[in-house]
Every structure is written in structure tokens, then in C-alpha cells.
XYZ file of C-alpha atoms in Angstrom:
515
model
C 0.087 0.142 0.090
C 1.251 3.649 -0.824
C 0.601 6.594 0.957
C 1.238 10.431 -0.629
C 3.227 12.872 0.591
C 2.841 15.324 2.404
C 0.982 13.543 5.189
C -0.141 16.964 6.598
C -0.512 19.574 3.609
C -0.395 23.424 4.316
C 1.548 25.343 6.755
C 2.523 22.806 9.397
C 6.408 22.933 9.691
C 8.959 21.971 11.667
C 7.272 18.554 12.950
C 7.988 16.675 16.251
C 6.992 13.275 16.584
C 6.598 10.774 19.590
C 4.992 7.608 20.306
C 2.980 5.915 23.345
C 2.436 2.296 22.629
C 0.644 2.125 19.201
C -0.149 5.838 19.443
C 1.402 8.555 17.206
C 1.543 12.398 18.291
C 3.014 14.928 16.408
C 3.132 18.755 16.697
C 4.315 21.850 14.610
C 5.257 25.549 14.815
C 2.317 28.022 14.719
C 4.336 31.351 14.664
C 2.310 34.412 15.416
C -1.138 32.564 14.915
C -3.092 31.681 18.221
C -4.124 28.988 19.693
C -0.396 27.979 19.409
C 0.975 24.746 18.109
C -1.488 22.224 16.587
C -1.098 18.551 17.788
C -2.405 15.567 15.754
C -2.781 11.852 16.362
C -2.241 9.098 14.162
C -2.439 5.092 14.443
C -0.638 4.360 11.277
C 2.120 7.589 10.570
C -0.294 8.416 7.465
C -3.697 9.659 8.399
C -3.412 12.263 10.849
C -6.302 14.033 12.950
C -5.727 17.250 14.916
C -6.906 16.742 18.425
C -6.349 20.375 19.609
C -3.566 22.869 20.420
C -1.048 22.754 23.346
C -1.377 26.784 23.535
C -4.995 27.956 24.141
C -5.141 30.336 26.831
C -3.246 33.984 27.194
C -1.592 32.540 30.265
C 0.420 30.087 28.033
C 0.762 32.642 24.917
C 0.568 35.999 24.723
C 0.982 37.571 21.127
C 0.858 41.366 21.309
C 2.905 43.970 20.034
C 4.029 45.060 23.378
C 5.860 41.603 23.679
C 7.931 41.959 20.353
C 11.404 43.104 19.729
C 12.513 43.469 15.967
C 10.545 40.344 15.181
C 6.921 41.971 13.968
C 5.806 40.312 11.562
C 3.295 37.369 12.016
C 5.839 34.887 9.832
C 8.676 35.753 11.874
C 7.620 36.088 15.267
C 5.657 33.487 17.983
C 6.280 30.133 18.120
C 9.177 28.252 16.395
C 10.042 24.763 16.317
C 8.051 22.634 19.300
C 9.574 19.204 20.410
C 7.224 16.851 21.492
C 8.351 14.393 24.211
C 6.252 11.456 26.481
C 7.594 10.332 29.626
C 6.227 8.652 32.846
C 2.782 9.414 32.129
C 3.105 12.997 31.254
C 3.664 14.573 27.505
C 6.027 17.432 27.408
C 6.040 20.139 24.619
C 9.121 22.553 24.931
C 9.575 25.500 22.102
C 10.261 28.977 21.865
C 8.392 32.405 21.610
C 10.651 34.208 19.708
C 8.754 37.385 19.755
C 9.042 37.081 23.862
C 12.791 35.628 23.571
C 11.778 32.907 25.922
C 11.949 29.157 25.799
C 9.273 27.180 27.651
C 7.708 23.924 28.822
C 4.054 22.978 28.811
C 2.698 19.379 29.997
C -0.117 17.506 30.202
C -1.418 14.135 30.825
C -3.402 13.784 27.950
C -2.423 15.178 24.458
C -5.874 16.914 24.307
C -5.006 18.550 27.107
C -5.673 20.596 29.549
C -1.782 21.554 29.174
C -0.389 23.288 32.219
C 1.170 27.065 32.383
C 4.727 27.797 31.069
C 7.885 26.743 32.811
C 9.835 29.348 31.824
C 13.556 28.198 30.983
C 16.851 29.619 32.146
C 17.919 28.856 28.049
C 18.380 30.868 24.965
C 18.521 30.365 21.502
C 15.621 28.307 19.727
C 14.723 25.136 18.807
C 15.073 23.769 22.192
C 14.502 19.731 22.409
C 14.842 16.924 25.662
C 15.985 13.882 25.840
C 14.986 11.805 28.979
C 18.087 9.384 29.620
C 17.830 6.189 31.164
C 19.677 7.342 34.458
C 17.194 9.933 35.176
C 19.056 13.032 33.740
C 17.112 15.424 31.126
C 18.796 16.996 28.685
C 17.946 20.123 26.695
C 19.615 20.557 23.250
C 19.083 23.772 21.002
C 20.704 26.369 19.055
C 23.594 28.761 19.618
C 22.627 32.630 21.179
C 23.288 35.687 19.305
C 26.485 35.917 21.760
C 27.381 32.502 21.406
C 30.078 30.734 18.454
C 27.569 28.527 16.026
C 26.887 25.067 17.076
C 24.675 23.086 18.826
C 24.523 23.721 22.780
C 23.386 21.220 25.564
C 22.914 20.955 29.315
C 21.034 19.005 31.902
C 17.537 20.659 32.996
C 15.390 20.550 35.780
C 12.058 20.588 34.514
C 10.257 21.599 37.581
C 12.131 24.670 37.919
C 13.234 25.644 34.323
C 16.689 25.938 35.590
C 19.759 24.213 34.346
C 21.873 21.761 36.360
C 25.025 22.237 34.145
C 26.510 24.811 32.154
C 25.248 25.130 28.619
C 28.204 23.257 26.115
C 28.703 23.559 22.546
C 28.473 19.925 21.455
C 28.526 19.767 17.617
C 28.829 22.502 15.227
C 27.626 20.493 12.161
C 29.201 19.618 8.882
C 29.864 23.120 7.693
C 26.282 24.195 6.361
C 24.870 27.191 7.727
C 22.377 27.720 10.836
C 23.009 24.372 12.546
C 19.551 24.174 14.120
C 16.687 22.131 14.805
C 18.201 19.699 17.220
C 17.260 16.382 18.432
C 19.422 13.841 20.770
C 18.307 10.209 20.926
C 19.589 7.321 22.794
C 19.931 4.326 20.393
C 21.631 1.153 20.557
C 23.449 2.341 23.551
C 24.875 5.423 21.503
C 23.971 9.030 21.649
C 23.046 10.224 18.133
C 22.302 14.250 17.646
C 20.030 14.804 14.702
C 20.256 18.563 13.163
C 19.284 20.650 10.260
C 21.682 22.895 8.610
C 21.882 24.999 5.327
C 18.866 27.398 6.515
C 15.006 26.345 5.833
C 15.231 26.896 2.310
C 16.639 25.281 -0.722
C 19.917 24.363 0.806
C 18.134 23.051 3.533
C 19.459 19.513 4.813
C 19.547 16.965 7.645
C 22.737 15.426 9.103
C 23.542 13.074 12.346
C 26.621 12.565 14.627
C 26.679 9.960 17.693
C 28.743 9.537 20.187
C 29.312 7.119 23.639
C 28.441 10.291 25.570
C 25.635 12.592 25.536
C 28.250 15.930 25.247
C 30.250 13.805 22.919
C 32.795 13.943 21.068
C 30.361 13.401 18.234
C 31.395 11.564 15.190
C 29.909 12.321 11.942
C 28.071 10.393 9.587
C 30.311 9.438 6.829
C 27.336 9.564 4.351
C 26.242 13.294 5.377
C 23.394 15.016 4.500
C 21.106 12.374 5.393
C 18.202 13.945 3.952
C 18.438 16.618 1.092
C 17.106 17.704 -2.036
C 19.171 20.863 -2.861
C 20.047 21.029 -6.342
C 17.690 18.271 -7.797
C 14.298 18.747 -9.768
C 12.389 16.855 -6.791
C 8.903 18.560 -6.754
C 9.755 18.243 -2.917
C 12.144 21.101 -1.971
C 13.949 22.653 1.076
C 13.241 19.297 2.889
C 14.942 19.388 6.824
C 14.214 19.723 10.277
C 13.526 16.113 10.788
C 12.662 14.230 14.158
C 12.947 10.727 14.572
C 10.398 7.661 15.763
C 10.848 4.067 16.009
C 7.197 2.329 15.209
C 5.395 -0.410 17.512
C 6.360 -2.770 15.208
C 10.087 -2.143 15.629
C 10.405 0.028 12.244
C 12.054 3.754 11.937
C 10.390 6.522 10.447
C 11.464 10.181 10.348
C 8.989 13.418 9.672
C 10.150 16.654 8.629
C 9.511 19.634 6.519
C 9.304 20.468 3.078
C 7.680 22.672 0.137
C 6.344 21.882 -3.310
C 7.076 25.254 -4.838
C 5.533 25.990 -8.210
C 6.394 27.953 -11.470
C 9.920 29.268 -12.668
C 11.989 30.525 -10.711
C 10.363 28.442 -7.575
C 7.621 30.072 -5.516
C 6.040 28.541 -2.703
C 3.007 30.064 -1.204
C 1.324 27.032 0.739
C 3.952 26.744 3.523
C 6.362 24.400 4.689
C 4.299 20.773 5.067
C 4.912 18.008 7.221
C 6.339 14.922 5.363
C 7.168 11.305 6.323
C 9.928 8.713 4.826
C 11.121 5.432 6.077
C 14.691 5.091 7.910
C 16.668 2.037 7.687
C 20.237 1.194 9.633
C 23.321 0.629 8.089
C 25.610 -2.256 9.735
C 27.581 0.535 10.975
C 24.947 2.105 12.853
C 23.678 4.960 10.818
C 20.591 5.820 9.347
C 19.334 5.664 5.812
C 16.345 7.888 5.347
C 13.954 7.225 2.230
C 16.275 6.248 -0.945
C 19.648 7.229 -0.175
C 18.469 10.522 1.433
C 15.957 11.452 -0.785
C 12.022 11.041 -0.713
C 8.988 11.102 -3.271
C 5.245 12.081 -3.272
C 4.403 8.501 -3.117
C 5.868 5.851 -1.242
C 5.401 2.586 0.534
C 3.160 2.769 3.618
C 4.268 1.246 6.650
C 3.036 -2.315 6.881
C 1.137 -1.754 9.908
C -1.265 0.862 8.031
C -4.765 -1.098 7.607
C -6.655 1.883 5.970
C -5.931 3.498 2.743
C -4.661 7.101 3.394
C -7.502 9.388 3.355
C -7.443 12.791 2.319
C -7.465 15.257 5.455
C -10.986 15.768 6.271
C -9.999 19.765 6.624
C -8.571 19.778 3.287
C -11.088 17.921 1.218
C -14.480 19.412 1.914
C -15.392 21.821 5.142
C -18.590 23.841 5.878
C -18.501 25.568 9.191
C -22.229 27.108 10.151
C -21.025 28.254 13.559
C -23.504 26.357 15.439
C -21.144 25.034 18.080
C -19.989 26.566 21.085
C -16.487 26.449 20.260
C -14.684 26.762 17.269
C -12.961 23.651 15.385
C -9.360 23.386 15.483
C -8.722 24.528 11.947
C -9.546 27.834 12.941
C -6.865 30.522 14.225
C -6.549 33.865 15.310
C -3.992 36.319 14.270
C -1.958 37.041 17.610
C -3.777 36.779 20.823
C -7.518 37.964 20.433
C -9.261 40.402 22.327
C -12.582 38.879 23.695
C -14.671 41.501 22.577
C -13.867 41.501 18.961
C -15.351 38.054 18.054
C -18.351 35.732 19.244
C -20.120 32.638 18.652
C -23.081 33.706 21.127
C -24.291 37.045 20.175
C -25.973 35.740 17.006
C -26.251 31.881 17.508
C -25.524 29.968 14.333
C -23.302 32.951 13.000
C -19.455 34.031 13.800
C -19.437 37.940 14.549
C -16.777 39.972 14.365
C -16.351 43.422 15.486
C -13.612 45.250 14.129
C -10.636 46.637 16.035
C -8.620 49.805 15.163
C -5.632 47.542 13.621
C -6.393 46.545 9.579
C -4.542 43.592 8.128
C -1.980 45.918 7.048
C -0.536 46.162 10.461
C 1.734 44.484 12.840
C -0.867 44.459 15.508
C -3.798 42.315 16.646
C -6.874 42.473 14.083
C -10.453 40.965 13.898
C -9.380 38.158 11.686
C -10.543 34.521 12.041
C -9.014 32.020 9.197
C -7.608 28.469 8.063
C -4.386 27.001 6.194
C -5.006 26.772 2.298
C -4.081 23.306 1.924
C -4.656 22.987 -1.713
C -3.193 24.385 -4.502
C -6.905 24.042 -6.208
C -9.680 24.766 -3.659
C -12.251 27.468 -3.258
C -13.593 29.388 -0.122
C -17.005 31.062 0.335
C -18.788 32.885 3.164
C -22.262 34.604 3.668
C -21.682 37.893 5.063
C -24.445 40.593 6.677
C -22.937 43.625 7.643
C -24.305 47.026 7.240
C -21.440 49.642 8.051
C -22.852 53.087 9.517
C -19.163 54.753 9.972
C -16.763 55.630 7.140
C -14.024 53.199 7.107
C -15.905 49.937 9.023
C -14.882 46.986 6.513
C -15.537 43.377 6.679
C -14.678 40.639 4.049
C -12.868 37.619 2.957
C -8.965 37.587 2.566
C -6.081 35.568 1.277
C -3.510 36.220 3.639
C 0.139 35.589 3.611
C 1.390 38.535 6.348
C 0.775 42.356 6.663
C 2.625 43.140 3.503
C 1.135 40.779 1.041
C -3.127 39.758 0.983
C -6.128 40.077 -0.964
C -9.187 40.729 -0.043
C -12.866 41.356 -1.188
C -14.649 43.346 1.163
C -17.701 45.427 2.429
C -17.190 49.025 3.423
C -18.455 52.685 3.911
C -16.355 54.660 1.326
C -17.485 58.008 0.616
C -20.712 57.763 2.532
C -22.212 54.701 0.631
C -21.690 51.043 1.136
C -19.397 49.600 -1.195
C -18.017 46.455 -2.624
C -14.318 46.657 -3.072
C -11.220 44.235 -4.361
C -8.070 45.106 -3.096
C -4.433 43.976 -3.356
C -1.503 44.640 -0.759
C 1.995 43.766 -2.347
C 4.978 45.369 -0.524
C 4.734 48.838 -0.438
C 2.030 48.599 -2.910
C -1.655 48.940 -1.742
C -4.436 49.577 -4.192
C -8.296 49.151 -4.238
C -8.386 47.256 -7.713
C -12.204 47.272 -8.214
C -15.433 48.832 -6.629
C -18.943 49.010 -6.704
C -21.955 50.014 -4.456
C -23.686 47.719 -2.994
C -27.118 48.112 -1.004
C -28.174 44.647 -0.031
C -27.554 43.226 3.758
C -26.310 39.629 2.769
C -23.615 38.914 0.038
C -21.484 35.479 -0.495
C -18.130 36.234 -1.271
C -15.580 33.769 -2.907
C -12.291 32.594 -3.714
C -10.986 30.565 -6.196
C -7.568 29.114 -5.890
C -5.352 27.612 -8.801
C -1.412 27.095 -8.668
C -1.087 30.458 -10.298
C -3.956 32.818 -9.114
C -6.610 33.547 -6.766
C -10.184 34.870 -8.564
C -12.343 36.678 -6.145
C -16.326 36.731 -6.669
C -19.727 37.820 -5.066
C -23.476 36.853 -5.229
C -26.509 37.538 -3.844
C -27.564 34.394 -1.674
C -28.489 31.906 -4.126
C -27.583 33.850 -6.827
C -25.051 33.175 -9.677
C -21.261 34.901 -8.773
C -19.865 37.555 -10.374
C -16.007 37.665 -10.938
C -14.474 40.673 -9.428
C -10.942 40.311 -9.016
C -7.872 38.425 -9.198
C -4.365 38.346 -8.008
C -1.298 36.283 -8.522
C 0.192 33.416 -6.217
C 3.427 34.431 -6.551
C 3.137 37.546 -4.844
C 2.154 35.939 -1.808
C 5.039 33.632 -1.600
C 7.577 33.117 0.870
C 10.458 34.050 -2.007
C 8.446 37.273 -2.719
C 7.260 38.376 1.154
C 9.892 36.402 3.713
C 8.628 34.843 6.453
C 8.008 31.352 7.954
C 4.537 30.749 7.143
C 1.858 30.079 4.525
C -1.357 31.223 3.081
C -4.635 31.530 4.933
C -8.240 32.259 4.119
C -9.736 34.188 6.726
C -12.596 36.431 7.743
C -11.915 39.446 9.013
C -13.249 42.884 10.169
C -11.683 46.524 10.553
C -12.406 49.966 11.889
C -9.362 51.512 10.070
C -8.323 53.214 12.966
C -11.221 53.348 15.125
C -12.935 50.726 17.082
C -15.902 49.426 15.109
C -19.179 49.777 16.517
C -21.393 47.404 13.681
C -21.179 43.799 14.030
C -19.985 41.739 11.016
C -22.034 38.450 10.801
C -20.493 35.495 9.063
C -23.334 32.705 8.434
C -20.784 30.163 7.352
C -17.535 29.195 5.793
C -17.279 26.685 3.069
C -13.624 25.272 2.177
C -13.658 22.726 -0.756
C -10.564 21.218 -2.573
C -11.027 20.792 -6.714
């Protein structure tokens, strides 16, 4: 039986995995989106269902402008590279909130939560990881700080207090690639293995490994490093790296890692870095081989214990949310930690209510936004919006959002004293309303149809035929064009464009369908 990569599509980067008996759990980075750190469950490594988030409360994760340093934009701040581990009945998730310059741990007895409040760590750098050793010691491994020489650093840590029990030590510098990062230390075959990423999370990305008899080294580099890379190849999967190993319950070995699926020439990718899976074998000398001599494919042989053919993720095939539940589904994210007064499922039952904040989508601040990842190149999205703006500048609509300087939207606003439908594009420093038309009805259906190359925007009266209203290229929303580490979202939003809006924007449903 075959499976298809990626096993989790869309913006789900930096995967980390652990196994508990025959259950597998996986987490991803979430950057400036809230809730933080999505967590998935699988029984076969190829079919994954999201079971929640690790960071769901403001006491766990605050993503507001006052906490930031120079990393302000949504794709550069927030939660970087979590690691998930299980030990003696507890799940531990360790990560970095880059905007707050803080590494921390949360724990839970069940992966669905509740997760604890953070235990702040006396630890710098990013990409922290944990090893629970057989002698009871716990090691924290991560990257260098800005003041340290490049390399991977390690110390013993007290998980109850977050304090270090030993000094930080530089244990390996990698194989010469830039940005040695994403480390994981394992104890396998009575050896300590240090797995890291090098080359930067771009087209030179790679995974390298070293081993030692002792946790602090000296480490011997694998003779066939890098053990995973697609640099300078024509593979449809590029930039692969940031891996984590897991031994399956049948004894086989596997790795999860990030990768991208670029389109066009030169390459551009806009879905973000996704989660991929590949088998691992071991040489007689005790070195891992990933996939086919360090390369992987879109279609690969499934684990022997997989009994159910791979199902397209429910969230990426078709989903319609009528907002009838008391809580939001796991697919939804806010831009940063939301203001409680900016949204509601109870004000008008069966509808999502958004109140526009002062911030618009252009600003590095908390705006009224609720969105989900684009997980398919070809897909369509539609919402039914009821919105009657009273004050000039009040606005609500549907956006394709990469970051504050790269987004397209179709929206209803009050412009020059009239209720107006607009289509607008923001590309870097360029900002323009491309289309506008008076619209005097209360309800409107807004739609987006995506292809690999473009997004087409439309509107319709309820039960009416759609009218095309604008178009934008996907390449201008790509990482190569605008930077950052995230992927495209489809989002509902509202804004007062400088003042807090008094008029509610009501969304009856949100529908996502792959094509």
C-alpha cells in the first residue's frame, strides 16, 4: 500500500513526533497565530487527525505588539519549532516564543489537554529539544544565542523549575552548513545520536547526524551526511529538513520532516512548509538512511502496520462550518492573541460575529481575523456575510493572507458615505483598491477560487450566480516574494481602519472545498 506526501498539507512546519504504545502524536510550529502549536494523532503515521492545540490560553501564549522586539511580522514572530516528548505518563512540549525571547515547557497527562501554564527556562537560542535519559537525567539541546559561537548547545535541566543543572556546552558544529538548528538528541543502540538541520530552511536545507558514546560527545559525523536533502535536484519536493525520528511499534523506523512544494519558474511556494514522512533503515555501522539514499518522493510505501488507505484530510477535502457549535473547530486561528470583545459565537447563535478593531490587516498588531490554512493548490472558499457599515472606514470581508504586507481581499465597506464592495491588493509597499461598486443589500456571498498560479474573487447574492470581481497572482504571496516562515490563510476579518468599529459583521458559514 502506498501513501502520498505531504501527510499533513499546508502550513504545518517543523514537525516533532513521539509514540505512546501504538499511538503517534505530532506537533508543529504556529508562529504568530493563536491558538499555538497544533497537535495531531495517528495510528498508522499516514492518517493524521488534529486533536487540539497545546497553547490555548493567554496565560500560556501572549502574542501582542508590546511583547515583541524586532521580529514584528506574523511570519517571523511567535512559536518556533516545538518538540514533543512523552515520559512517565506525561507529554512535554518545549518551544520558543521568539517575540518574547523566551523558551518554555508545558506538560499534560493527555494530549488533548489541559496543558499546564508555561515553565520558563533559563535557556537561550531557539529550537529546544529534550532527552529523558535512562539514568534519570534530562538534557535540553538547542541552538546558539546571538552572543555564542555557532553550533548546538546542551545542558542538564530541572523540568520542575526550568533551571539548568549544568553549564551550556557547545557539543557539535555540524558539517559546515549555515544555521545548525533543529537538534534532537536520542539514545539508540546504546549510543547518543544528534540529529540536526543545516543550510537554512530554504533550498539548501538538509539533515545531518552524528553519534557518540557520551551525551556531550565527542560526536562522530555520519560518513554519508547529509542523510536527507533535495538541494540542487529537480524533485517536486524542495527545502526538506528539520526532521524528527520515531521507532514504530513494529520495530521499524520513520522520520517526519518539513518540505515545500514550489510552483513555477523560478520556484515560488505559498502553501508554506508542510509535514512529510519517510522510512528509515540502519546500516551495519549504525547510521540511518532516510528514504532512497537521502531522497524522498510524493508517493512512497506505507508502513506495514497501516491497515486503512490514506484518507485525504477532512479539513483539506471539504468542510463547511455553520458556526452552530459553542466552540471553534481546531482548524481556526486568530492573528495573534485575540481581544475577547472582537468576536463571538453567542451574540447571534449560528453565526460568527466579528467587531472590527482599530488595526487593519496591514498592521503588525492584533486585528479581528479568523482564518484557516490553504491546504490545496486548487480549492475554493465562500462565506455569507451580513454587514451594514455605518461609519466611514468600517470594513468586513474575506482575505487571502500571507502576512501584513502581502494579502488580497474582497470586502464590504463604507466609502464616501456609501456602502461599497471593494477588491484590494497589498503587495509590499504597493496598495490599491482594484475594483469598487456600490452594494445596497444586507447579505452577500463572497468567494475565492484558487489555482496554482492565481486567486479569483467573486460575489453573489444569496442563492444567486457568482460575478467575478478581481484576481491576484499567488506568486506575490509566496515566501520567496515576501519572506517569513508561514503559509497562506483564507480568513474572515473586520476592521474599523483606525477606530474601533461599532457595527457587527455576521458570517453565517465558511465553506472550504478542494478541487
